[in-house]
Structures are given as C-alpha cells and as structure tokens.
Short mmCIF file of C-alpha atoms in Angstrom, two decimals:
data_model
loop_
_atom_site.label_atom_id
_atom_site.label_comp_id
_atom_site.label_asym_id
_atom_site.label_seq_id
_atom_site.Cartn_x
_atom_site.Cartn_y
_atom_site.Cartn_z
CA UNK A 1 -70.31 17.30 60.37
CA UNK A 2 -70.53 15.33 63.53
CA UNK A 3 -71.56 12.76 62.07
CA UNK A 4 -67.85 12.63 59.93
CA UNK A 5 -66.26 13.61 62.68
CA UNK A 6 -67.37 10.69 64.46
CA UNK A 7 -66.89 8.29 61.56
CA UNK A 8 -63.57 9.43 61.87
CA UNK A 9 -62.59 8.74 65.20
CA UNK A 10 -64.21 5.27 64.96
CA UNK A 11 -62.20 4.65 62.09
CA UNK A 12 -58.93 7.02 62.48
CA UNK A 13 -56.72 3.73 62.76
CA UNK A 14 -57.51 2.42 59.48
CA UNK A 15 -58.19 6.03 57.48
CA UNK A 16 -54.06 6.31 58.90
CA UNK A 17 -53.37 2.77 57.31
CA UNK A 18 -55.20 3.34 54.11
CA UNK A 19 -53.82 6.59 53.28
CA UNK A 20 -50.35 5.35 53.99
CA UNK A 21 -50.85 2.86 51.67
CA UNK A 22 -51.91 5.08 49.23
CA UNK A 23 -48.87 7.49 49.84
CA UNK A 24 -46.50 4.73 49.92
CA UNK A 25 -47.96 3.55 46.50
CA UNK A 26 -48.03 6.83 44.98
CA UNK A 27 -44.28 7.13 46.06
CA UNK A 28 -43.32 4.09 44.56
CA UNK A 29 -45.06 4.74 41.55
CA UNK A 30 -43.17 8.31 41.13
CA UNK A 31 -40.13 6.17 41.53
CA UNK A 32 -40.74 3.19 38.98
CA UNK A 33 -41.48 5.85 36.39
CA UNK A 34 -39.11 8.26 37.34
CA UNK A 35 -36.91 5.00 36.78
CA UNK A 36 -38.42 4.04 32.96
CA UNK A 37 -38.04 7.89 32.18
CA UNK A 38 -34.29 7.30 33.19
CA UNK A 39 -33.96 4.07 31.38
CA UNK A 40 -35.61 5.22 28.03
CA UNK A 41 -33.20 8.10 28.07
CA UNK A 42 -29.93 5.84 28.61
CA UNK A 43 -31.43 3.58 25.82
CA UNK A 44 -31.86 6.05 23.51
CA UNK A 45 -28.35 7.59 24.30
CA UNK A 46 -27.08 4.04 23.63
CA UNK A 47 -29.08 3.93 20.32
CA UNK A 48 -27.59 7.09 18.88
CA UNK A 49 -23.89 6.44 20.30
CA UNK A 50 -24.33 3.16 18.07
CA UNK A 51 -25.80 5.26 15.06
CA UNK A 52 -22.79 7.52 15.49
CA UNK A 53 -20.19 4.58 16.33
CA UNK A 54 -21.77 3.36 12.84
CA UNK A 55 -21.81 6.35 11.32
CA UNK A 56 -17.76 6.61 12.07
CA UNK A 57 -17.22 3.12 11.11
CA UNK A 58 -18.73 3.81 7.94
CA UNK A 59 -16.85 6.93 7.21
CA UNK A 60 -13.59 5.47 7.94
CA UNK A 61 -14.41 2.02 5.72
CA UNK A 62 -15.17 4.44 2.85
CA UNK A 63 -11.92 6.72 3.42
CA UNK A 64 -9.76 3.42 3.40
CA UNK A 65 -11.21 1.89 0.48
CA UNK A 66 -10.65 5.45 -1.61
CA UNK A 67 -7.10 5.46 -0.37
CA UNK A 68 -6.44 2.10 -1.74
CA UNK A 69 -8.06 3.50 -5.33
CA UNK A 70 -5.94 6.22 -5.35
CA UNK A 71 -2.47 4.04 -4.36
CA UNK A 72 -3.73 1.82 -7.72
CA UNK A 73 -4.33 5.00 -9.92
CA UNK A 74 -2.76 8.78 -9.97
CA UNK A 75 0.76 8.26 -7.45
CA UNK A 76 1.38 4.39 -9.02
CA UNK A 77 0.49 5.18 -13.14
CA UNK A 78 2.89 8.10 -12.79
CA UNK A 79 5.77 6.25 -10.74
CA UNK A 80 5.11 3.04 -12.81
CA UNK A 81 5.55 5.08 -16.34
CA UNK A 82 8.93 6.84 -15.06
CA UNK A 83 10.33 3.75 -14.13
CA UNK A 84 10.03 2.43 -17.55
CA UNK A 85 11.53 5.14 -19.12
CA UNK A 86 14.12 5.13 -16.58
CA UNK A 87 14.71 0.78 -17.12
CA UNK A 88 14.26 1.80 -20.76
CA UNK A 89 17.26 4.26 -20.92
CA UNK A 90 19.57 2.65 -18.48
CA UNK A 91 18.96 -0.71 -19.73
CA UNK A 92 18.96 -0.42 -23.52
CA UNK A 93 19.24 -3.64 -25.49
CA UNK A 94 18.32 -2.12 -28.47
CA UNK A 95 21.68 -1.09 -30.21
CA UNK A 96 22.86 -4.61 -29.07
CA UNK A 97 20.08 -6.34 -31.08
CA UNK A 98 20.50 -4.03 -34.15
CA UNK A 99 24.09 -5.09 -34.12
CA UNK A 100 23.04 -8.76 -34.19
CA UNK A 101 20.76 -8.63 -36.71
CA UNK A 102 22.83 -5.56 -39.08
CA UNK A 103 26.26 -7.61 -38.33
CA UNK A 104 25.01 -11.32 -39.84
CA UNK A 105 28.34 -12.27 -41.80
CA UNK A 106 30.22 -9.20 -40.52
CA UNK A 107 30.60 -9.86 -36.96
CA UNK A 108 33.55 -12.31 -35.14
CA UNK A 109 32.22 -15.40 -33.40
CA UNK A 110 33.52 -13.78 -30.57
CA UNK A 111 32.03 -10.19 -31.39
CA UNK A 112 28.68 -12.14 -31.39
CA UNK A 113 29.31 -13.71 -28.29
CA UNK A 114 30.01 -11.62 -26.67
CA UNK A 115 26.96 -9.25 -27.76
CA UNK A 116 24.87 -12.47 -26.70
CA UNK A 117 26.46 -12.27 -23.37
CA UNK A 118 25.74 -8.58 -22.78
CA UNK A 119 22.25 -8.87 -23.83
CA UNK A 120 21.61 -11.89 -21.78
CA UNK A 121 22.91 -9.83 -18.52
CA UNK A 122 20.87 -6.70 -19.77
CA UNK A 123 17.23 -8.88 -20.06
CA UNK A 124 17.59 -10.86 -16.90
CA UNK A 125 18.29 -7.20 -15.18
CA UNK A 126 15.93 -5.61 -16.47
CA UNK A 127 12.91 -7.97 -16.11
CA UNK A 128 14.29 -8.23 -12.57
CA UNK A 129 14.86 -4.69 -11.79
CA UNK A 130 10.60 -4.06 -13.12
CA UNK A 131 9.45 -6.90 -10.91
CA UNK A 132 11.01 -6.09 -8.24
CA UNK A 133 10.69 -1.72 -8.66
CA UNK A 134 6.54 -2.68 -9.14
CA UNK A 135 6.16 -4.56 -6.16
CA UNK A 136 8.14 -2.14 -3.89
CA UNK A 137 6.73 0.94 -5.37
CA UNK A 138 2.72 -0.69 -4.68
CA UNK A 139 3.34 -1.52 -1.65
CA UNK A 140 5.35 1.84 -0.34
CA UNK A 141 2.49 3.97 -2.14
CA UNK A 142 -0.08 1.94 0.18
CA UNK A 143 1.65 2.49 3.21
CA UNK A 144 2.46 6.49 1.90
CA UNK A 145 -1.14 7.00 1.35
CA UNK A 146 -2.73 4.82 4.58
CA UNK A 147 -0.31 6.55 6.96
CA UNK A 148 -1.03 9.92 5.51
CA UNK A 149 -5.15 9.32 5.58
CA UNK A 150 -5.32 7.98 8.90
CA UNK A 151 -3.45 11.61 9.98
CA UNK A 152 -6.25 13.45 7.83
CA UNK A 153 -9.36 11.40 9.40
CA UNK A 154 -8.58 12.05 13.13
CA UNK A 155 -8.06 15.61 12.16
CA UNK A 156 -11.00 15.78 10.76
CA UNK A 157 -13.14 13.63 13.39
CA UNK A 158 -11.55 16.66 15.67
CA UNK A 159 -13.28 18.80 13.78
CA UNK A 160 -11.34 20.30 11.31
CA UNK A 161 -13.34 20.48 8.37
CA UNK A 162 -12.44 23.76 6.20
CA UNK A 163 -10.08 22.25 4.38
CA UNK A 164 -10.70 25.54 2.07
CA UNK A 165 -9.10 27.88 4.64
CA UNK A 166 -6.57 25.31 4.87
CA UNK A 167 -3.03 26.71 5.07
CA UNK A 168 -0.53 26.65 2.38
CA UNK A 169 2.62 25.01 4.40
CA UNK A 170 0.10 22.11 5.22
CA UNK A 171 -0.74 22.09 1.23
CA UNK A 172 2.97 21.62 0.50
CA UNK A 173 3.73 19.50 3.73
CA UNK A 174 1.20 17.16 2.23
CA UNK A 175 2.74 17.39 -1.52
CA UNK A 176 6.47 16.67 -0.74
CA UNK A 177 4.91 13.63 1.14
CA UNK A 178 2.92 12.27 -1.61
CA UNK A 179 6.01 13.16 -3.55
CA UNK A 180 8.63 10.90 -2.07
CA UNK A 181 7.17 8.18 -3.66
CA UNK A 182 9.58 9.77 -7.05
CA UNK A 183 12.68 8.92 -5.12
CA UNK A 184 12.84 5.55 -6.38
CA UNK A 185 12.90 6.20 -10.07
CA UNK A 186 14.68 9.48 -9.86
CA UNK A 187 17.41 8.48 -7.27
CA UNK A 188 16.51 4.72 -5.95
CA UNK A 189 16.85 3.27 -9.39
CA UNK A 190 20.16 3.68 -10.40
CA UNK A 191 21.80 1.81 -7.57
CA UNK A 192 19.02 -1.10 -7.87
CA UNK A 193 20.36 -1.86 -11.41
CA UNK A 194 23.73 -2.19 -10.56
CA UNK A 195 22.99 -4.45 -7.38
CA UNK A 196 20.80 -6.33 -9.20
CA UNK A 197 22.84 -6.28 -12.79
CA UNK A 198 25.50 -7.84 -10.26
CA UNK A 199 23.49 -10.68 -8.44
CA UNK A 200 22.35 -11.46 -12.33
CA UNK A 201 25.63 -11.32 -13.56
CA UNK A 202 27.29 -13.90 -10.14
CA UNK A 203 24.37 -16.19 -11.52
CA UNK A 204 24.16 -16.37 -15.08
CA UNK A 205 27.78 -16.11 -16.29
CA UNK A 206 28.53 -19.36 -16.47
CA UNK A 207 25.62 -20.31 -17.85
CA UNK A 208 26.15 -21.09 -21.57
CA UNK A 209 23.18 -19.47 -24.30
CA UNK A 210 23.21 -23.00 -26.18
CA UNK A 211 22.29 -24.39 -22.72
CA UNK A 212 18.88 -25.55 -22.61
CA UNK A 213 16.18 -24.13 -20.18
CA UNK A 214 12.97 -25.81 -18.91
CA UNK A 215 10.21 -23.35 -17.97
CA UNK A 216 10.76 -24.67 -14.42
CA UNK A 217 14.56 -24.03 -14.52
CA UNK A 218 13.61 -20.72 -16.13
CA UNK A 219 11.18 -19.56 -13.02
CA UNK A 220 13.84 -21.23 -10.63
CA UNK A 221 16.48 -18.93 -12.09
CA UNK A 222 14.17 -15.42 -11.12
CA UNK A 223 13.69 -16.61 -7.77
CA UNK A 224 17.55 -17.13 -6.84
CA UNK A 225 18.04 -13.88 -8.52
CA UNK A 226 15.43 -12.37 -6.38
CA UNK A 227 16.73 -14.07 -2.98
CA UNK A 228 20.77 -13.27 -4.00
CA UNK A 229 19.33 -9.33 -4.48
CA UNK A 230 17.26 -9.48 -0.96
CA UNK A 231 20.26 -10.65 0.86
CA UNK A 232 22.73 -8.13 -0.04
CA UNK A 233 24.05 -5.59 2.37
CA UNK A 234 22.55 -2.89 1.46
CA UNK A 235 19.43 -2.70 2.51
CA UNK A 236 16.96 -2.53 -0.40
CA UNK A 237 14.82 0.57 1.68
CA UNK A 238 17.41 3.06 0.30
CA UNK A 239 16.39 2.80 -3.01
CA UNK A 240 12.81 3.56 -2.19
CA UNK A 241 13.66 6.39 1.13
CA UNK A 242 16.65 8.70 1.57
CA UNK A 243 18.84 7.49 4.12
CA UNK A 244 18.12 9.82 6.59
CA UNK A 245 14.59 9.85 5.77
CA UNK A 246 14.11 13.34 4.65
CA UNK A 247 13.62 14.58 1.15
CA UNK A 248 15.99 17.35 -0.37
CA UNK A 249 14.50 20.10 -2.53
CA UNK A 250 15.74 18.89 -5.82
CA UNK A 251 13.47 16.32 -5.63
CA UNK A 252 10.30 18.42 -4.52
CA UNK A 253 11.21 20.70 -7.56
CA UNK A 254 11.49 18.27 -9.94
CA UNK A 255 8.73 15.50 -8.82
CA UNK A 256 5.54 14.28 -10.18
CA UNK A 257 3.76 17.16 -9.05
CA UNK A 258 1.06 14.72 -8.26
CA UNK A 259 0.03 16.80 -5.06
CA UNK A 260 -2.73 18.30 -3.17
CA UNK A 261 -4.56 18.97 -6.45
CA UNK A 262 -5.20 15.86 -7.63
CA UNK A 263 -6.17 14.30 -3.80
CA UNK A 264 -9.86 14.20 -2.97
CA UNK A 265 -11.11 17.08 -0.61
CA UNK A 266 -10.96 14.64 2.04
CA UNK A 267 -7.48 13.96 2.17
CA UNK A 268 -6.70 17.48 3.16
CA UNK A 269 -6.59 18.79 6.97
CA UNK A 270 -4.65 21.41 8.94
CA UNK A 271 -1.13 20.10 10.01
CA UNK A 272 1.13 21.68 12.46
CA UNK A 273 4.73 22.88 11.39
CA UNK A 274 5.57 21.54 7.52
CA UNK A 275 8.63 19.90 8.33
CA UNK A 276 7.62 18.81 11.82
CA UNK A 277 5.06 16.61 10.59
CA UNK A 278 7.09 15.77 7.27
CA UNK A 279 9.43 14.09 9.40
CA UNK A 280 6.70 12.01 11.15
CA UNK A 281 5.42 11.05 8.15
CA UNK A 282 8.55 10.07 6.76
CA UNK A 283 9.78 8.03 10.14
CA UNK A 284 6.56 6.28 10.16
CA UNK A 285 6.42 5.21 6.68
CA UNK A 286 10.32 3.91 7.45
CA UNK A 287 8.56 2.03 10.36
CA UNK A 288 6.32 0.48 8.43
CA UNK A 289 8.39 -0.38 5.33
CA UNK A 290 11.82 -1.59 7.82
CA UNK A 291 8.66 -3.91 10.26
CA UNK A 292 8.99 -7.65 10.10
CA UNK A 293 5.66 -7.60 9.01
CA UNK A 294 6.31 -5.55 5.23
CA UNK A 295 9.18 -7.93 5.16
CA UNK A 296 6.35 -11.05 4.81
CA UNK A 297 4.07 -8.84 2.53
CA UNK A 298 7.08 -8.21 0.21
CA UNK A 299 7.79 -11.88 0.29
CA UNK A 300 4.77 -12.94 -0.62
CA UNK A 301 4.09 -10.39 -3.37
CA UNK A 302 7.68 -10.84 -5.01
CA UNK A 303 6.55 -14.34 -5.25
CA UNK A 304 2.62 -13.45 -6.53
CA UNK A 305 3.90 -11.51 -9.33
CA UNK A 306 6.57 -13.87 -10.02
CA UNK A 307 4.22 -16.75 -10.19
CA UNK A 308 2.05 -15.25 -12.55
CA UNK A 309 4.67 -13.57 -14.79
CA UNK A 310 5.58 -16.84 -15.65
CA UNK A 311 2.39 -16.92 -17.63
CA UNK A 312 3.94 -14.70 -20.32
CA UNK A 313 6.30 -17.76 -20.89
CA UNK A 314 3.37 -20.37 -21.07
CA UNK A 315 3.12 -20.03 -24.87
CA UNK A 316 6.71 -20.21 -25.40
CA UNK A 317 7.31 -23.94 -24.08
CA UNK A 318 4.25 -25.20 -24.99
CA UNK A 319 4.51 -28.18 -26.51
CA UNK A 320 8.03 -28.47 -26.19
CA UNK A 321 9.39 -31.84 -25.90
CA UNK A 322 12.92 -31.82 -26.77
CA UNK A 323 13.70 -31.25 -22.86
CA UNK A 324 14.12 -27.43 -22.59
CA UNK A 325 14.51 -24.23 -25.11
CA UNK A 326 18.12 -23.07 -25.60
CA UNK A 327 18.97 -20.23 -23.60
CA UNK A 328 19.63 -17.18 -25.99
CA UNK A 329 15.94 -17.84 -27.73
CA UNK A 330 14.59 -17.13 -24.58
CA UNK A 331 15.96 -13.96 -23.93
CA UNK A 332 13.92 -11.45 -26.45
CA UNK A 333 10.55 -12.87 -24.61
CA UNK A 334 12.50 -12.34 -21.10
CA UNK A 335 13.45 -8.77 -21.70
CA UNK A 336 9.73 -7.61 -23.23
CA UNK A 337 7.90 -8.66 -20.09
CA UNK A 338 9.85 -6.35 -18.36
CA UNK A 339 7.58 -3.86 -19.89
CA UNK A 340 4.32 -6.06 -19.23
CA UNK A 341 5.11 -5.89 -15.40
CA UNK A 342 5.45 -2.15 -15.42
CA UNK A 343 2.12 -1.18 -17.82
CA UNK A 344 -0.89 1.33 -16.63
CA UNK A 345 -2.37 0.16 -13.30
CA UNK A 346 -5.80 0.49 -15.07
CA UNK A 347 -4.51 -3.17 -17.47
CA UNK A 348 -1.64 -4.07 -14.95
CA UNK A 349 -2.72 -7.18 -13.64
CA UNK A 350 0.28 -7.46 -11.41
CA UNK A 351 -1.29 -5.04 -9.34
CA UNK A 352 -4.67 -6.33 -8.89
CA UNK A 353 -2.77 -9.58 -8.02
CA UNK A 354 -0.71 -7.64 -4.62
CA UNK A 355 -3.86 -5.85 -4.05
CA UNK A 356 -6.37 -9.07 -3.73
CA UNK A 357 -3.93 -11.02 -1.42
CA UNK A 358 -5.83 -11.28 2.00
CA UNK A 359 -2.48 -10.85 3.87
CA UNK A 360 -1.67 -7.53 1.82
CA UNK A 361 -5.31 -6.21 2.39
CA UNK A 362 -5.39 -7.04 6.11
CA UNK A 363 -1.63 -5.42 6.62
CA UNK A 364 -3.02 -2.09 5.25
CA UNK A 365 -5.74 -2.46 7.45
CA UNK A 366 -3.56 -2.29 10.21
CA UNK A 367 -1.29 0.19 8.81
CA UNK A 368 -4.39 2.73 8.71
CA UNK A 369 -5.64 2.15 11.98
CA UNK A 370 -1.85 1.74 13.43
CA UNK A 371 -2.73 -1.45 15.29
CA UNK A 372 0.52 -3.35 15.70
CA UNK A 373 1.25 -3.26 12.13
CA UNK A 374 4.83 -1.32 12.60
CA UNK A 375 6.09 -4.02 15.56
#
C-alpha cells in the first residue's frame, strides 16, 4: 500500500492529466452518440413524413383520376342522352322531310321552298345547339365533380372516414349537387335553341340552298355561328346554372337521380348544414365556370370538337371537283351528326378529344387542388 501510495504522489500530476483526458473523452463520446442517436431519429422521421407525403400524393392522384372516370361515364351518359331527346323533340325535322318526300308533284315551288328553308334553319340549329350543349355539359360535369371531391378528400384526410354513419342531409346535400348538372337539358336548353336558332337564322338566310358550299366554307360557316352565339348578351352560364345559383325543388324531384348511390364510397364525407354547403358548392362551381381561364378551355374545346366533326363531312366532298356541293344536299348529313356529337361517352369520341387536351387536363388539375384556377 505504501508502495501505491507513493507511486501516487510521484505521479499525482499526470494520474490528474490522464484521467481528465479520459473523462473529457468519455464526455465527448456520450455527446457524439447522443448526437447520431438524435440524427438517426430525425432521419427516420424524415423518411416516414416522405412515405406519408407519398402515401397522400398517391391517394389524391388516384381520387382525381376516378373523378375524371366518373365525369366521362354515369353524370355525362345520362345528361348527354336527355339532351338528345330534348334536341330531338324541340328540333324535329322529321314531318318537314316527310312532307318533301310525300308532297313530290303536290307541293307549290314556294311550299317547297319554303320547307327547304325551315329545314335548313332547323339542321344548322340543331347540330349547333349538340356541339355546343356537349362541350359545356363535359366541361361543367368536370368542374361539378373536381370541386365536389376535393371537399370529400380534405374531409376525409381530417379523419372522417365512416362514411356509413354518414348523415342523411349530407347524402342529399351531395345529390342535389351532382344533380344540377340536369338544369341544362331540363331548363338551360330551351333558351339555347332559340339564341342559337337566331344567330343561325341572322347567318344563313340569305344564303340561297342552290348555292354551292366547299367543305372549307362549310366549317367556316359553324365557327361564325359559334362566335355570333358566344357574343350575345346573355351570358351562355344561364343555360347551364340558375341565375342565382341555387337549385329549386322541381328540379331535385324530377332529376337524374344519379346521386349518392351510384358515387364510389369515397366520394362521400360528413358536410355541415345541407344548404350551407350547397351554396358553396354552387358559388364555386359559378367561379370556376364565369374564370377567364374556363373561358380559354371552352374556346379551345368548341374548336377541338369542331375540328374533328368536320370528319363526318370528309366522305361527302371527296372527290368533288365541280367547286363546292349545293347547299340543300348538305343539309340531311348536317342535321344527323347532331346525333353523332351527342352518342354514349363509352363510343363518343368527342369526349375523349376535350378530355386528352393538355390544357383541359392541367385546368382540372388546378380546379381540384384550387390553385389559381378560379382567378
């Protein structure tokens, strides 16, 4: 023992040093791995914020592209198949043409002219009337159903989940919504045909049937009916939206009844007051559909469809040399492609045609995440 006690004394100076050392290393190692333990643990926080960021982005990619299936199925087959009825009935050439063809020898020249004349107006309207009604009606169901499943996803990314103990106002809050989409061929339609009957009408009347029509004279005559009809006065939104933006009950009673029911389980989530949030709904979907923005979407789709329904007439001037077809021989194929523009979305190809154009896709986008697409 004295013998350590002595070594210790000769040495206390650097036994002091050395075991400071040592503490001072032993500290700083506590520290460094104190400081990896702490670093590990942010990384792996950051690893499963980006599985869930992912996981969210994925969700809401899906959601989106389901919404844009349903806009091109259920809602637009049902509102595309009333408005042909509704063209059908309203615009009926069919009595004229049975008079044409049962009156050969029995009719006036000027009987048969002016027959020729009505059915003339009545084909130019109506082919106009289903271009225009499809276009409108795709693009308004898109906004309807983007608006009304970005409101379901943030409910649900709050948690609300059981949509089965979902209440029934928010059921029927969701229906009427869906449902507004039947204003246009129930209500809208009727003062559509007689704007656009009247644009046709300013545009056409002096033009003679014996007159001869290229196919490019023939194309140039839809788009100045188009244009005339897009700068009327009354605005072309209150054939699609009630004026004051709120649906009356007539209409819920007597609608599509494409509702709740037929929506996947994910587009269902507790809403506050029915009529509260019907009349968001409503005001934001007249946002969107009033925007600049829809404006140049509508523009550019009128002019899509118009482009390629011109197609249809491809067969009938082919081969023609004689500078142009006369007039009235055009107007049986002009009045039947009224009812190519407005067939099943599932053989439609109108409506793959809006829904591939990159400006279209990337407006709905916008519309579903509400990024600056109602400015």
């Amino acid at each position: 023992m004295n013998s350590i006690r002595a070594f210790i004394n000769r040495h206390r100076r650097k036994l002091f040093f050395t075991a400071g050392i040592l503490g001072t290393g032993y500290a700083l190692y506590r520290v460094y791995f104190a400081q990896k333990e702490r670093m590990l643990a942010l990384e792996r926080e950051e690893e499963a914020q980006c599985q869930a960021d992912e996981l969210v982005e994925n969700r809401l990619r899906e959601h989106f592209e389901n919404l844009q299936n349903i806009s091109d199925s259920a809602s637009l087959a049902f509102g595309l198949e009333n408005l042909d009825i509704r063209l059908s009935e309203e615009l009926d050439y069919t009595e004229l043409t049975e008079r044409l063809s049962q009156g050969r020898g029995h009719l006036s020249s000027e009987e048969k002219l002016q027959l020729w004349e009505r059915l003339k107006i009545l084909s130019f309207t109506r082919t106009a009337c289903a271009l225009w009604a499809m276009t409108v009606l795709n693009l308004y169901i898109k906004a309807q159903l983007n608006i009304l499943g970005r409101h379901i996803f943030i409910e649900q990314a709050r948690g609300f989940e059981n949509v089965e103990s979902m209440d029934q106002s928010v059921a029927l809050c969701q229906h009427k919504f869906i449902e507004s989409a039947d204003y246009l061929h129930q209500y809208g339609v009727s003062g559509l045909i007689i704007q656009m009957q009247e644009v046709v009408e300013n545009l056409l009347k002096s033009k003679d049937l014996r007159e001869r029509f290229t196919f490019a004279e023939l194309s140039d005559t839809f788009t100045r009916i188009l244009e005339a009809f897009s700068s009327r006065l009354v605005h072309w939104i209150n054939y699609v939206i009630p004026e004051n933006g709120i649906l009356n009950e007539e209409l819920s009673a007597s609608s599509s009844m494409f509702g709740v029911s037929q929506l996947p389980r994910a587009v269902l989530s507790p809403f506050q007051s029915e009529r509260a949030k019907l009349e968001q709904l409503m005001a934001e979907t007249h946002s969107v559909l009033s925007s600049d923005d829809f404006g140049v979407i509508l523009e550019l789709a009128l002019k899509a469809v118009l482009d390629n329904m011109m197609k249809e007439f491809y067969t009938i001037f082919e081969g023609n040399t004689s500078g142009g077809i006369p007039l009235a021989k055009i107007l049986p194929p002009v009045a039947r492609v009224s009812s190519v523009l407005l067939e099943h979305p599932i053989k439609n190809r109108f409506i793959n045609i809006i829904g591939n154009l990159p400006q279209v896709q990337s407006f709905y986008a916008l519309v579903y995440a509400n990024v600056g697409a109602m400015s």
